[in-house]
């Protein structure tokens, strides 16, 4: 949106909620518990990824990796690979932010609680813009992993299936934030990050409350 944060009050927006970047997990858990198109899509994606892992583990990999312990080892490689994808995931968020007009982008992390974030300081985004930002890493990385599977041997299929499941689960923050928009859709929600304060603000139109 072509608005600055200080212009939102003049346009009739009021605060709905605020998110401390150091308190992200409780906020995400709250909104992942809501039923809407975003959360249902998230849970279905996880179930499909889990089904893929089970299928490869039980039906595809045994001929190439007969020992069960070795198959679990291959899955653990997938977990490690998913964490190596974190920089790419966040970079895709930043690219998506920039495609929507953001100029001041950066990264944040809480290593103790093991979560990461892309930040667009003072960039005001509506639901459509934020949906692009939130879903770009999920769509791009999922597509790349799925499309690679037919070209891999069964051992690597097991590893990449584990990567796909882990990465899908790690997208909980993106889908949880989108769930906030769904829960307040009638309010015409917009959001912006305050990077120095370590906060994200959510505002809605006063006349819809």
Tab-separated table of C-alpha atoms in Angstrom:
chain	number	residue	atom	x	y	z
A	1	UNK	CA	0.000	0.000	0.000
A	2	UNK	CA	1.181	3.475	-0.763
A	3	UNK	CA	0.753	4.643	2.828
A	4	UNK	CA	3.088	5.494	5.676
A	5	UNK	CA	2.362	4.236	9.206
A	6	UNK	CA	1.737	7.767	10.485
A	7	UNK	CA	-0.961	8.254	7.825
A	8	UNK	CA	-3.061	5.304	8.956
A	9	UNK	CA	-4.829	7.135	11.792
A	10	UNK	CA	-5.808	9.920	9.400
A	11	UNK	CA	-7.296	7.281	7.076
A	12	UNK	CA	-9.504	5.897	9.840
A	13	UNK	CA	-7.398	2.951	11.011
A	14	UNK	CA	-7.175	1.911	14.658
A	15	UNK	CA	-4.972	-0.635	16.392
A	16	UNK	CA	-6.293	-4.196	16.517
A	17	UNK	CA	-3.242	-5.935	17.931
A	18	UNK	CA	0.506	-5.735	18.205
A	19	UNK	CA	3.117	-8.476	18.081
A	20	UNK	CA	6.391	-8.411	19.981
A	21	UNK	CA	8.933	-10.181	17.776
A	22	UNK	CA	10.287	-11.966	20.852
A	23	UNK	CA	6.825	-13.370	21.630
A	24	UNK	CA	5.973	-14.805	18.235
A	25	UNK	CA	5.176	-18.461	19.153
A	26	UNK	CA	2.146	-17.782	21.429
A	27	UNK	CA	0.636	-15.471	18.809
A	28	UNK	CA	1.088	-18.080	16.074
A	29	UNK	CA	-0.335	-20.897	18.200
A	30	UNK	CA	-3.418	-18.806	18.937
A	31	UNK	CA	-4.219	-18.175	15.282
A	32	UNK	CA	-3.259	-21.619	14.005
A	33	UNK	CA	-6.074	-22.801	16.256
A	34	UNK	CA	-8.631	-20.873	14.181
A	35	UNK	CA	-10.392	-22.639	11.326
A	36	UNK	CA	-10.108	-20.782	8.030
A	37	UNK	CA	-8.771	-21.376	4.531
A	38	UNK	CA	-5.199	-20.640	5.601
A	39	UNK	CA	-5.064	-22.978	8.591
A	40	UNK	CA	-6.917	-25.775	6.789
A	41	UNK	CA	-4.456	-25.469	3.892
A	42	UNK	CA	-1.546	-25.606	6.330
A	43	UNK	CA	-2.769	-28.767	8.043
A	44	UNK	CA	-3.626	-30.467	4.745
A	45	UNK	CA	-0.155	-29.646	3.389
A	46	UNK	CA	1.423	-31.203	6.475
A	47	UNK	CA	-0.724	-34.331	6.209
A	48	UNK	CA	0.161	-34.740	2.536
A	49	UNK	CA	3.866	-34.280	3.282
A	50	UNK	CA	3.641	-36.823	6.113
A	51	UNK	CA	1.838	-39.283	3.846
A	52	UNK	CA	4.617	-38.836	1.302
A	53	UNK	CA	7.272	-39.626	3.899
A	54	UNK	CA	5.423	-42.751	5.045
A	55	UNK	CA	4.950	-43.928	1.465
A	56	UNK	CA	8.609	-43.472	0.529
A	57	UNK	CA	9.772	-44.968	3.844
A	58	UNK	CA	7.618	-48.109	3.582
A	59	UNK	CA	7.113	-48.663	-0.141
A	60	UNK	CA	9.840	-46.957	-2.159
A	61	UNK	CA	13.055	-46.905	-0.124
A	62	UNK	CA	13.283	-50.482	1.295
A	63	UNK	CA	14.788	-51.978	-1.885
A	64	UNK	CA	17.591	-49.408	-1.878
A	65	UNK	CA	17.869	-48.809	1.887
A	66	UNK	CA	16.722	-52.087	3.490
A	67	UNK	CA	17.776	-51.333	7.072
A	68	UNK	CA	15.127	-49.381	9.000
A	69	UNK	CA	17.809	-47.547	10.972
A	70	UNK	CA	19.460	-46.390	7.773
A	71	UNK	CA	16.129	-45.089	6.499
A	72	UNK	CA	15.679	-43.039	9.667
A	73	UNK	CA	19.195	-41.698	9.135
A	74	UNK	CA	18.214	-40.592	5.639
A	75	UNK	CA	15.171	-38.857	7.115
A	76	UNK	CA	17.383	-37.060	9.630
A	77	UNK	CA	19.434	-35.714	6.730
A	78	UNK	CA	16.200	-34.221	5.452
A	79	UNK	CA	15.653	-32.448	8.772
A	80	UNK	CA	19.149	-30.958	8.603
A	81	UNK	CA	18.628	-29.892	4.999
A	82	UNK	CA	15.400	-28.099	5.936
A	83	UNK	CA	17.320	-25.932	8.401
A	84	UNK	CA	19.893	-25.171	5.714
A	85	UNK	CA	16.999	-23.829	3.632
A	86	UNK	CA	16.127	-21.199	6.262
A	87	UNK	CA	18.284	-18.456	4.651
A	88	UNK	CA	16.635	-19.128	1.275
A	89	UNK	CA	13.185	-19.113	2.888
A	90	UNK	CA	13.752	-15.723	4.495
A	91	UNK	CA	15.400	-14.309	1.376
A	92	UNK	CA	12.304	-15.254	-0.622
A	93	UNK	CA	10.209	-13.348	1.931
A	94	UNK	CA	12.427	-10.308	1.373
A	95	UNK	CA	12.165	-10.604	-2.410
A	96	UNK	CA	8.383	-10.816	-2.076
A	97	UNK	CA	8.347	-7.746	0.187
A	98	UNK	CA	10.393	-5.820	-2.359
A	99	UNK	CA	8.081	-6.918	-5.173
A	100	UNK	CA	5.241	-5.264	-3.256
A	101	UNK	CA	7.129	-2.002	-2.781
A	102	UNK	CA	9.091	-2.425	0.468
A	103	UNK	CA	12.518	-0.809	0.496
A	104	UNK	CA	13.854	-1.204	4.045
A	105	UNK	CA	14.114	-4.956	4.575
A	106	UNK	CA	16.114	-6.926	7.109
A	107	UNK	CA	16.163	-10.196	9.018
A	108	UNK	CA	15.491	-11.167	12.606
A	109	UNK	CA	15.948	-14.309	14.665
A	110	UNK	CA	15.392	-15.740	18.106
A	111	UNK	CA	17.979	-18.505	18.328
A	112	UNK	CA	16.866	-19.611	21.786
A	113	UNK	CA	13.331	-20.292	20.547
A	114	UNK	CA	14.615	-21.228	17.072
A	115	UNK	CA	12.577	-19.001	14.803
A	116	UNK	CA	13.500	-16.547	12.078
A	117	UNK	CA	11.749	-13.684	10.325
A	118	UNK	CA	11.995	-11.224	7.461
A	119	UNK	CA	11.190	-7.626	8.376
A	120	UNK	CA	10.054	-4.733	6.185
A	121	UNK	CA	10.437	-1.655	8.367
A	122	UNK	CA	7.501	0.784	8.103
A	123	UNK	CA	6.070	-0.907	4.987
A	124	UNK	CA	2.268	-0.949	5.208
A	125	UNK	CA	0.774	-4.103	3.671
A	126	UNK	CA	-2.826	-5.139	3.187
A	127	UNK	CA	-3.975	-8.776	3.133
A	128	UNK	CA	-3.328	-9.312	-0.570
A	129	UNK	CA	0.211	-7.961	-0.344
A	130	UNK	CA	0.977	-9.820	2.860
A	131	UNK	CA	-0.394	-13.070	1.410
A	132	UNK	CA	2.160	-12.823	-1.402
A	133	UNK	CA	4.928	-12.181	1.118
A	134	UNK	CA	3.871	-15.002	3.437
A	135	UNK	CA	3.271	-17.713	0.840
A	136	UNK	CA	6.132	-17.135	-1.601
A	137	UNK	CA	8.727	-19.276	0.262
A	138	UNK	CA	6.212	-22.056	0.895
A	139	UNK	CA	5.122	-22.208	-2.746
A	140	UNK	CA	8.599	-21.886	-4.291
A	141	UNK	CA	10.431	-24.310	-1.999
A	142	UNK	CA	7.600	-26.852	-1.989
A	143	UNK	CA	7.472	-26.798	-5.786
A	144	UNK	CA	11.240	-27.230	-6.109
A	145	UNK	CA	11.321	-30.149	-3.666
A	146	UNK	CA	8.329	-31.949	-5.181
A	147	UNK	CA	9.559	-31.480	-8.752
A	148	UNK	CA	12.979	-32.879	-7.822
A	149	UNK	CA	11.594	-36.174	-6.471
A	150	UNK	CA	11.144	-38.051	-9.790
A	151	UNK	CA	14.798	-37.423	-10.661
A	152	UNK	CA	16.221	-38.831	-7.405
A	153	UNK	CA	17.041	-42.364	-6.337
A	154	UNK	CA	14.929	-43.811	-3.475
A	155	UNK	CA	17.494	-42.961	-0.789
A	156	UNK	CA	17.490	-39.314	-1.792
A	157	UNK	CA	13.723	-39.350	-2.214
A	158	UNK	CA	13.512	-40.268	1.461
A	159	UNK	CA	15.798	-37.384	2.417
A	160	UNK	CA	13.942	-34.833	0.290
A	161	UNK	CA	10.578	-36.101	1.554
A	162	UNK	CA	11.843	-35.446	5.082
A	163	UNK	CA	12.968	-31.983	4.021
A	164	UNK	CA	9.548	-31.283	2.527
A	165	UNK	CA	7.724	-32.359	5.699
A	166	UNK	CA	10.037	-30.362	7.962
A	167	UNK	CA	9.909	-27.221	5.835
A	168	UNK	CA	6.120	-27.413	5.587
A	169	UNK	CA	5.851	-27.634	9.368
A	170	UNK	CA	8.277	-24.723	9.724
A	171	UNK	CA	5.916	-22.507	7.699
A	172	UNK	CA	3.592	-22.340	10.719
A	173	UNK	CA	4.449	-18.696	11.355
A	174	UNK	CA	3.507	-17.645	7.838
A	175	UNK	CA	0.155	-19.407	7.965
A	176	UNK	CA	-0.506	-18.258	11.528
A	177	UNK	CA	-0.065	-14.614	10.539
A	178	UNK	CA	-2.341	-15.102	7.544
A	179	UNK	CA	-4.902	-16.616	9.895
A	180	UNK	CA	-4.952	-13.300	11.772
A	181	UNK	CA	-6.017	-11.573	8.555
A	182	UNK	CA	-8.726	-14.176	7.989
A	183	UNK	CA	-10.011	-13.770	11.546
A	184	UNK	CA	-10.322	-9.988	11.044
A	185	UNK	CA	-11.185	-9.840	7.350
A	186	UNK	CA	-14.198	-7.592	7.882
A	187	UNK	CA	-11.873	-5.026	9.466
A	188	UNK	CA	-9.752	-4.453	6.349
A	189	UNK	CA	-6.531	-5.265	8.216
A	190	UNK	CA	-3.206	-3.683	7.349
A	191	UNK	CA	0.111	-4.383	9.016
A	192	UNK	CA	3.580	-2.896	9.295
A	193	UNK	CA	6.822	-3.702	11.084
A	194	UNK	CA	8.615	-1.351	13.447
A	195	UNK	CA	12.106	-2.813	13.218
A	196	UNK	CA	13.830	-0.656	15.896
A	197	UNK	CA	11.058	-1.447	18.400
A	198	UNK	CA	10.936	-5.125	17.432
A	199	UNK	CA	7.169	-4.934	16.909
A	200	UNK	CA	4.584	-5.654	14.235
A	201	UNK	CA	1.350	-3.664	14.279
A	202	UNK	CA	-2.050	-4.706	12.977
A	203	UNK	CA	-4.691	-2.070	12.307
A	204	UNK	CA	-8.256	-2.122	11.002
A	205	UNK	CA	-10.728	0.424	9.754
A	206	UNK	CA	-12.566	2.165	12.576
A	207	UNK	CA	-15.900	2.113	10.745
A	208	UNK	CA	-15.830	-1.700	10.538
A	209	UNK	CA	-15.396	-2.300	14.278
